[in-house]
Every structure is written in structure tokens, then in C-alpha cells.
PDB file of C-alpha atoms in Angstrom:
ATOM      1  CA  MET T   1    -187.580  49.370  49.379  1.00  0.00           C
ATOM      2  CA  MET T   2    -190.954  51.208  50.493  1.00  0.00           C
ATOM      3  CA  LEU T   3    -192.419  49.761  53.716  1.00  0.00           C
ATOM      4  CA  ALA T   4    -195.436  47.211  54.225  1.00  0.00           C
ATOM      5  CA  PRO T   5    -198.599  49.732  54.316  1.00  0.00           C
ATOM      6  CA  ALA T   6    -199.877  47.524  57.747  1.00  0.00           C
ATOM      7  CA  ILE T   7    -196.551  48.996  59.011  1.00  0.00           C
ATOM      8  CA  GLU T   8    -197.212  52.358  57.149  1.00  0.00           C
ATOM      9  CA  ALA T   9    -200.112  52.414  59.478  1.00  0.00           C
ATOM     10  CA  ASN T  10    -198.350  51.280  62.486  1.00  0.00           C
ATOM     11  CA  ILE T  11    -196.102  53.797  62.078  1.00  0.00           C
ATOM     12  CA  ALA T  12    -198.848  56.662  61.731  1.00  0.00           C
ATOM     13  CA  THR T  13    -200.645  55.472  64.516  1.00  0.00           C
ATOM     14  CA  LEU T  14    -197.166  55.495  66.558  1.00  0.00           C
ATOM     15  CA  ALA T  15    -196.419  59.285  65.015  1.00  0.00           C
ATOM     16  CA  ALA T  16    -199.866  60.526  65.969  1.00  0.00           C
ATOM     17  CA  ARG T  17    -199.765  59.227  69.522  1.00  0.00           C
ATOM     18  CA  TYR T  18    -195.760  59.974  69.801  1.00  0.00           C
ATOM     19  CA  GLY T  19    -194.884  62.082  67.592  1.00  0.00           C
ATOM     20  CA  ALA T  20    -193.859  62.855  63.722  1.00  0.00           C
ATOM     21  CA  PRO T  21    -190.617  60.732  63.138  1.00  0.00           C
ATOM     22  CA  ARG T  22    -187.968  61.726  60.917  1.00  0.00           C
ATOM     23  CA  ARG T  23    -188.108  59.739  58.277  1.00  0.00           C
ATOM     24  CA  ILE T  24    -184.404  58.642  56.570  1.00  0.00           C
ATOM     25  CA  THR T  25    -183.182  56.205  53.961  1.00  0.00           C
ATOM     26  CA  VAL T  26    -180.152  55.547  53.960  1.00  0.00           C
ATOM     27  CA  THR T  27    -177.856  53.243  50.969  1.00  0.00           C
ATOM     28  CA  LEU T  28    -175.071  50.483  53.253  1.00  0.00           C
ATOM     29  CA  ASP T  29    -172.349  49.630  50.971  1.00  0.00           C
ATOM     30  CA  GLY T  30    -170.540  46.383  51.201  1.00  0.00           C
ATOM     31  CA  THR T  31    -171.551  43.134  52.012  1.00  0.00           C
ATOM     32  CA  PRO T  32    -174.539  42.005  54.083  1.00  0.00           C
ATOM     33  CA  PHE T  33    -174.131  41.172  57.690  1.00  0.00           C
ATOM     34  CA  ASP T  34    -176.672  40.557  60.527  1.00  0.00           C
ATOM     35  CA  PRO T  35    -179.502  41.715  61.553  1.00  0.00           C
ATOM     36  CA  ILE T  36    -179.871  43.030  58.093  1.00  0.00           C
ATOM     37  CA  THR T  37    -180.127  39.910  56.887  1.00  0.00           C
ATOM     38  CA  GLN T  38    -182.035  38.068  59.769  1.00  0.00           C
ATOM     39  CA  SER T  39    -185.389  36.517  57.661  1.00  0.00           C
ATOM     40  CA  ASP T  40    -187.057  36.468  61.041  1.00  0.00           C
ATOM     41  CA  ARG T  41    -187.898  40.076  60.720  1.00  0.00           C
ATOM     42  CA  TYR T  42    -188.661  43.373  59.304  1.00  0.00           C
ATOM     43  CA  GLY T  43    -187.014  45.681  61.851  1.00  0.00           C
ATOM     44  CA  GLU T  44    -185.883  46.647  65.038  1.00  0.00           C
ATOM     45  CA  VAL T  45    -187.055  49.212  67.838  1.00  0.00           C
ATOM     46  CA  CYS T  46    -183.998  51.596  69.294  1.00  0.00           C
ATOM     47  CA  MET T  47    -184.256  51.749  72.727  1.00  0.00           C
ATOM     48  CA  VAL T  48    -183.194  55.541  73.238  1.00  0.00           C
ATOM     49  CA  ILE T  49    -183.977  55.462  77.083  1.00  0.00           C
ATOM     50  CA  ARG T  50    -183.276  58.241  79.751  1.00  0.00           C
ATOM     51  CA  ARG T  51    -182.489  57.106  83.065  1.00  0.00           C
ATOM     52  CA  ARG T  52    -183.583  59.303  86.050  1.00  0.00           C
ATOM     53  CA  SER T  53    -180.268  61.074  86.069  1.00  0.00           C
ATOM     54  CA  GLY T  54    -180.871  61.925  82.269  1.00  0.00           C
ATOM     55  CA  THR T  55    -177.723  60.029  80.749  1.00  0.00           C
ATOM     56  CA  LEU T  56    -178.308  57.604  78.283  1.00  0.00           C
ATOM     57  CA  LEU T  57    -178.218  54.286  78.594  1.00  0.00           C
ATOM     58  CA  THR T  58    -175.973  51.901  75.350  1.00  0.00           C
ATOM     59  CA  ALA T  59    -174.455  48.777  76.010  1.00  0.00           C
ATOM     60  CA  ILE T  60    -171.971  46.286  74.532  1.00  0.00           C
ATOM     61  CA  LYS T  61    -171.986  42.563  73.762  1.00  0.00           C
ATOM     62  CA  THR T  62    -169.678  40.189  75.007  1.00  0.00           C
ATOM     63  CA  PHE T  63    -168.276  39.078  71.585  1.00  0.00           C
ATOM     64  CA  TYR T  64    -168.740  43.113  69.913  1.00  0.00           C
ATOM     65  CA  PRO T  65    -165.002  44.819  69.057  1.00  0.00           C
ATOM     66  CA  ALA T  66    -163.356  47.068  72.114  1.00  0.00           C
ATOM     67  CA  GLY T  67    -164.981  50.355  72.642  1.00  0.00           C
ATOM     68  CA  CYS T  68    -168.167  49.120  70.787  1.00  0.00           C
ATOM     69  CA  PHE T  69    -170.504  50.545  72.795  1.00  0.00           C
ATOM     70  CA  ARG T  70    -174.473  51.498  71.309  1.00  0.00           C
ATOM     71  CA  LEU T  71    -177.865  52.028  72.284  1.00  0.00           C
ATOM     72  CA  LEU T  72    -179.760  49.463  72.378  1.00  0.00           C
ATOM     73  CA  THR T  73    -181.864  47.456  69.810  1.00  0.00           C
ATOM     74  CA  GLY T  74    -183.979  44.806  68.848  1.00  0.00           C
ATOM     75  CA  GLY T  75    -185.545  42.732  66.193  1.00  0.00           C
ATOM     76  CA  VAL T  76    -189.382  43.739  65.239  1.00  0.00           C
ATOM     77  CA  ALA T  77    -191.114  40.555  64.044  1.00  0.00           C
ATOM     78  CA  HIS T  78    -192.728  39.949  60.523  1.00  0.00           C
ATOM     79  CA  GLY T  79    -196.713  40.236  61.728  1.00  0.00           C
ATOM     80  CA  GLU T  80    -195.179  41.958  65.250  1.00  0.00           C
ATOM     81  CA  ARG T  81    -196.819  45.137  66.293  1.00  0.00           C
ATOM     82  CA  ILE T  82    -193.898  47.985  66.531  1.00  0.00           C
ATOM     83  CA  GLU T  83    -194.454  49.419  69.876  1.00  0.00           C
ATOM     84  CA  THR T  84    -195.299  45.528  70.875  1.00  0.00           C
ATOM     85  CA  ALA T  85    -191.377  44.823  70.040  1.00  0.00           C
ATOM     86  CA  LEU T  86    -190.545  47.615  72.027  1.00  0.00           C
ATOM     87  CA  GLU T  87    -192.039  47.017  75.328  1.00  0.00           C
ATOM     88  CA  ARG T  88    -190.815  42.849  75.420  1.00  0.00           C
ATOM     89  CA  GLU T  89    -186.853  44.327  73.485  1.00  0.00           C
ATOM     90  CA  VAL T  90    -187.014  47.073  77.015  1.00  0.00           C
ATOM     91  CA  GLU T  91    -188.193  44.376  79.503  1.00  0.00           C
ATOM     92  CA  GLU T  92    -185.668  41.555  78.222  1.00  0.00           C
ATOM     93  CA  GLU T  93    -183.231  43.626  77.656  1.00  0.00           C
ATOM     94  CA  THR T  94    -182.546  46.040  80.699  1.00  0.00           C
ATOM     95  CA  GLY T  95    -185.922  44.878  83.127  1.00  0.00           C
ATOM     96  CA  LEU T  96    -186.698  48.556  83.470  1.00  0.00           C
ATOM     97  CA  GLN T  97    -190.017  50.233  83.074  1.00  0.00           C
ATOM     98  CA  VAL T  98    -190.376  53.451  80.493  1.00  0.00           C
ATOM     99  CA  VAL T  99    -193.099  55.955  79.588  1.00  0.00           C
ATOM    100  CA  ILE T 100    -192.458  56.505  75.290  1.00  0.00           C
ATOM    101  CA  ARG T 101    -191.355  59.668  75.651  1.00  0.00           C
ATOM    102  CA  ARG T 102    -190.909  60.239  71.694  1.00  0.00           C
ATOM    103  CA  PHE T 103    -191.166  58.615  68.246  1.00  0.00           C
ATOM    104  CA  LEU T 104    -187.931  60.186  67.096  1.00  0.00           C
ATOM    105  CA  ALA T 105    -186.890  58.003  63.521  1.00  0.00           C
ATOM    106  CA  VAL T 106    -188.205  56.111  60.611  1.00  0.00           C
ATOM    107  CA  ILE T 107    -184.226  54.428  58.625  1.00  0.00           C
ATOM    108  CA  GLU T 108    -184.392  52.627  55.936  1.00  0.00           C
ATOM    109  CA  TYR T 109    -181.524  51.114  54.911  1.00  0.00           C
ATOM    110  CA  GLN T 110    -181.224  50.289  50.696  1.00  0.00           C
ATOM    111  CA  PRO T 111    -180.915  47.781  49.283  1.00  0.00           C
ATOM    112  CA  TYR T 112    -182.547  46.023  51.961  1.00  0.00           C
ATOM    113  CA  SER T 113    -186.669  45.148  53.112  1.00  0.00           C
ATOM    114  CA  PHE T 114    -184.456  46.584  56.544  1.00  0.00           C
ATOM    115  CA  ALA T 115    -186.015  49.820  59.503  1.00  0.00           C
ATOM    116  CA  THR T 116    -184.771  51.149  62.584  1.00  0.00           C
ATOM    117  CA  PHE T 117    -187.666  52.585  64.668  1.00  0.00           C
ATOM    118  CA  ALA T 118    -186.203  54.904  67.246  1.00  0.00           C
ATOM    119  CA  PHE T 119    -187.827  55.663  70.323  1.00  0.00           C
ATOM    120  CA  LEU T 120    -187.229  58.373  73.401  1.00  0.00           C
ATOM    121  CA  LEU T 121    -188.020  56.612  76.873  1.00  0.00           C
ATOM    122  CA  ASP T 122    -187.894  57.578  80.073  1.00  0.00           C
ATOM    123  CA  GLU T 123    -186.820  55.691  82.854  1.00  0.00           C
ATOM    124  CA  HIS T 124    -189.638  54.870  84.937  1.00  0.00           C
ATOM    125  CA  SER T 125    -188.911  51.729  87.882  1.00  0.00           C
ATOM    126  CA  GLY T 126    -187.190  48.807  88.197  1.00  0.00           C
ATOM    127  CA  ASP T 127    -183.430  47.328  88.600  1.00  0.00           C
ATOM    128  CA  LEU T 128    -181.062  47.343  85.164  1.00  0.00           C
ATOM    129  CA  ILE T 129    -179.962  44.035  84.162  1.00  0.00           C
ATOM    130  CA  SER T 130    -180.639  41.968  81.585  1.00  0.00           C
ATOM    131  CA  ARG T 131    -183.371  39.109  81.589  1.00  0.00           C
ATOM    132  CA  ASP T 132    -182.376  37.113  78.540  1.00  0.00           C
ATOM    133  CA  PRO T 133    -178.676  35.928  79.049  1.00  0.00           C
ATOM    134  CA  HIS T 134    -179.114  35.098  74.734  1.00  0.00           C
ATOM    135  CA  GLU T 135    -178.574  39.124  74.557  1.00  0.00           C
ATOM    136  CA  ARG T 136    -174.802  38.132  75.683  1.00  0.00           C
ATOM    137  CA  ILE T 137    -174.793  42.202  77.161  1.00  0.00           C
ATOM    138  CA  GLY T 138    -171.350  42.604  78.808  1.00  0.00           C
ATOM    139  CA  ALA T 139    -171.808  46.512  80.536  1.00  0.00           C
ATOM    140  CA  PHE T 140    -173.508  48.676  80.296  1.00  0.00           C
ATOM    141  CA  ARG T 141    -172.384  52.316  79.649  1.00  0.00           C
ATOM    142  CA  GLU T 142    -174.777  55.734  80.501  1.00  0.00           C
ATOM    143  CA  ILE T 143    -173.595  58.801  77.944  1.00  0.00           C
ATOM    144  CA  ASP T 144    -174.786  62.354  78.256  1.00  0.00           C
ATOM    145  CA  VAL T 145    -176.718  63.207  74.283  1.00  0.00           C
ATOM    146  CA  SER T 146    -173.334  65.069  74.122  1.00  0.00           C
ATOM    147  CA  GLU T 147    -171.631  61.872  73.481  1.00  0.00           C
ATOM    148  CA  LEU T 148    -173.525  60.301  71.012  1.00  0.00           C
ATOM    149  CA  PRO T 149    -171.095  61.556  67.979  1.00  0.00           C
ATOM    150  CA  SER T 150    -168.274  60.243  69.632  1.00  0.00           C
ATOM    151  CA  LEU T 151    -170.121  56.353  69.941  1.00  0.00           C
ATOM    152  CA  ALA T 152    -171.364  56.908  66.378  1.00  0.00           C
ATOM    153  CA  ALA T 153    -167.550  57.909  64.936  1.00  0.00           C
ATOM    154  CA  THR T 154    -166.088  54.405  67.140  1.00  0.00           C
ATOM    155  CA  LEU T 155    -168.649  52.357  65.244  1.00  0.00           C
ATOM    156  CA  GLU T 156    -167.661  53.808  61.881  1.00  0.00           C
ATOM    157  CA  THR T 157    -164.040  52.498  62.633  1.00  0.00           C
ATOM    158  CA  ALA T 158    -165.094  49.073  63.721  1.00  0.00           C
ATOM    159  CA  PRO T 159    -162.499  46.559  62.960  1.00  0.00           C
ATOM    160  CA  ASP T 160    -162.430  45.322  59.314  1.00  0.00           C
ATOM    161  CA  ARG T 161    -162.734  41.823  59.092  1.00  0.00           C
ATOM    162  CA  TYR T 162    -165.165  38.875  58.849  1.00  0.00           C
ATOM    163  CA  ASP T 163    -166.494  37.463  61.908  1.00  0.00           C
ATOM    164  CA  ARG T 164    -169.653  34.814  61.987  1.00  0.00           C
ATOM    165  CA  GLU T 165    -171.239  36.072  65.248  1.00  0.00           C
ATOM    166  CA  ILE T 166    -172.657  38.973  62.381  1.00  0.00           C
ATOM    167  CA  SER T 167    -171.842  36.652  59.087  1.00  0.00           C
ATOM    168  CA  GLY T 168    -170.700  39.412  57.713  1.00  0.00           C
ATOM    169  CA  ASN T 169    -167.702  42.561  58.483  1.00  0.00           C
ATOM    170  CA  TRP T 170    -167.485  44.975  61.268  1.00  0.00           C
ATOM    171  CA  ARG T 171    -166.788  47.879  59.123  1.00  0.00           C
ATOM    172  CA  ALA T 172    -169.796  48.049  57.644  1.00  0.00           C
ATOM    173  CA  TRP T 173    -171.684  46.701  60.392  1.00  0.00           C
ATOM    174  CA  GLY T 174    -170.107  49.799  62.785  1.00  0.00           C
ATOM    175  CA  ARG T 175    -170.940  52.080  59.382  1.00  0.00           C
ATOM    176  CA  PHE T 176    -174.427  50.939  59.870  1.00  0.00           C
ATOM    177  CA  ARG T 177    -175.148  50.729  63.561  1.00  0.00           C
ATOM    178  CA  ALA T 178    -173.647  55.022  63.551  1.00  0.00           C
ATOM    179  CA  VAL T 179    -176.582  55.904  61.653  1.00  0.00           C
ATOM    180  CA  VAL T 180    -179.121  55.692  64.703  1.00  0.00           C
ATOM    181  CA  HIS T 181    -176.755  57.729  66.573  1.00  0.00           C
ATOM    182  CA  HIS T 182    -175.922  60.163  64.235  1.00  0.00           C
ATOM    183  CA  VAL T 183    -180.428  60.867  63.698  1.00  0.00           C
ATOM    184  CA  VAL T 184    -181.114  60.310  67.642  1.00  0.00           C
ATOM    185  CA  TYR T 185    -178.151  62.915  68.476  1.00  0.00           C
ATOM    186  CA  GLN T 186    -180.168  65.816  65.565  1.00  0.00           C
ATOM    187  CA  ALA T 187    -183.662  64.053  67.609  1.00  0.00           C
ATOM    188  CA  LEU T 188    -182.618  64.987  70.520  1.00  0.00           C
ATOM    189  CA  THR T 189    -180.110  68.688  69.873  1.00  0.00           C
ATOM    190  CA  ASP T 190    -183.176  70.269  67.483  1.00  0.00           C
ATOM    191  CA  GLY T 191    -185.339  71.036  70.396  1.00  0.00           C
ATOM    192  CA  THR T 192    -188.381  69.350  70.061  1.00  0.00           C
ATOM    193  CA  ALA T 193    -187.364  66.173  71.922  1.00  0.00           C
ATOM    194  CA  ASP T 194    -187.437  66.757  75.396  1.00  0.00           C
ATOM    195  CA  ASP T 195    -190.692  67.193  76.678  1.00  0.00           C
ATOM    196  CA  ARG T 196    -190.474  66.436  80.692  1.00  0.00           C
TER     197      ARG T 196
END
């Protein structure tokens, strides 16, 4: 599926400001699951928050399988600009003030009309706390960039079972979630994303 012209125009504006993102298309196998089947959004932002220590922020929700920490994401509603969703989601999920450093990736998922927009963000100020109890964040964890592939591997081996919490199978969800970790790792280790 192609992204709508208005979304592509938003991507072009952000690319001019924060660098051209990697463009990836992935085919997902298996039954659908949340969030890709949710009708209130066309995609999500992935918040690659680099803390002052240089580590990346990850989180696990209270209902996730054990060990399934991941980079933070949040939905982009129909008609909402990507950067608006990014600012809102960072505030809701972390309470941190950040600076956008790089537009890392646009990942589209076939056969669905859903995309992930990944950004590298540097922590500027604030106290780390989830401001939205509906997010059900169980814990935060900081990792080195080098740990992203192992995080992806854990997600790829999530339990092969259905769960009402995601309206789908955890294994399929984990394989979907792993993709952005692989792509972000490549973007952060190819020498173009760190502009401090």
C-alpha cells in the first residue's frame, strides 16, 4: 500500500529538516494484531530517546510477555501530522523534553496500511515518568545501542499464543515489533545518525 500524498508531503518536510529516512517495506505473515489493525491510526512514531548518558530508553507494558522490552511507540491518528504525534507521545509516555536529531526510518508493512516513523531524540530536560496511566508501562530500562539486536531477538521469540490484549498472537506481534529495532540499529551504527 502506498502512503497518502499528504503523508508523503509530511515525510518530505521532515526529511528536509532532520535528514532523509531509510525507506523499508516489510511483508508480515500470520494473523493480524494491534496496533496494525486499529482503525483510529495510519501509523506510529517510534521514539528512539537517547538519554544524557548516551543510552537508549526502552519500556515494557504490564501485560507484555516477560522480557519483551522495546523502543517506545505511539499512534499517529488520521489527519494528524507526524511531528505532532511525536511531541504528544513523548510527553505522554515519558514526561521528558527532547530535541529531534534525526529522522531515522519509515517502515511500511504489507499487506496493511500502516507505517512506523522512527526518530532519534536527545533528552533535554524533565523527569522520566509515564503521564498516561492507560499506557500501562510496567518499567523503563536503558540499553546501549549494541543491545538493540538482542532486544529484537527476544521480541522475535515472543510466545506463540493468542492474547485479547493485542487481539492477536504474541509471536506475530513480536516479529513486527522487532523490525524497527533492526532498522534503528543499522541507522545508528552506519555513522550518519550521531550528530552531537
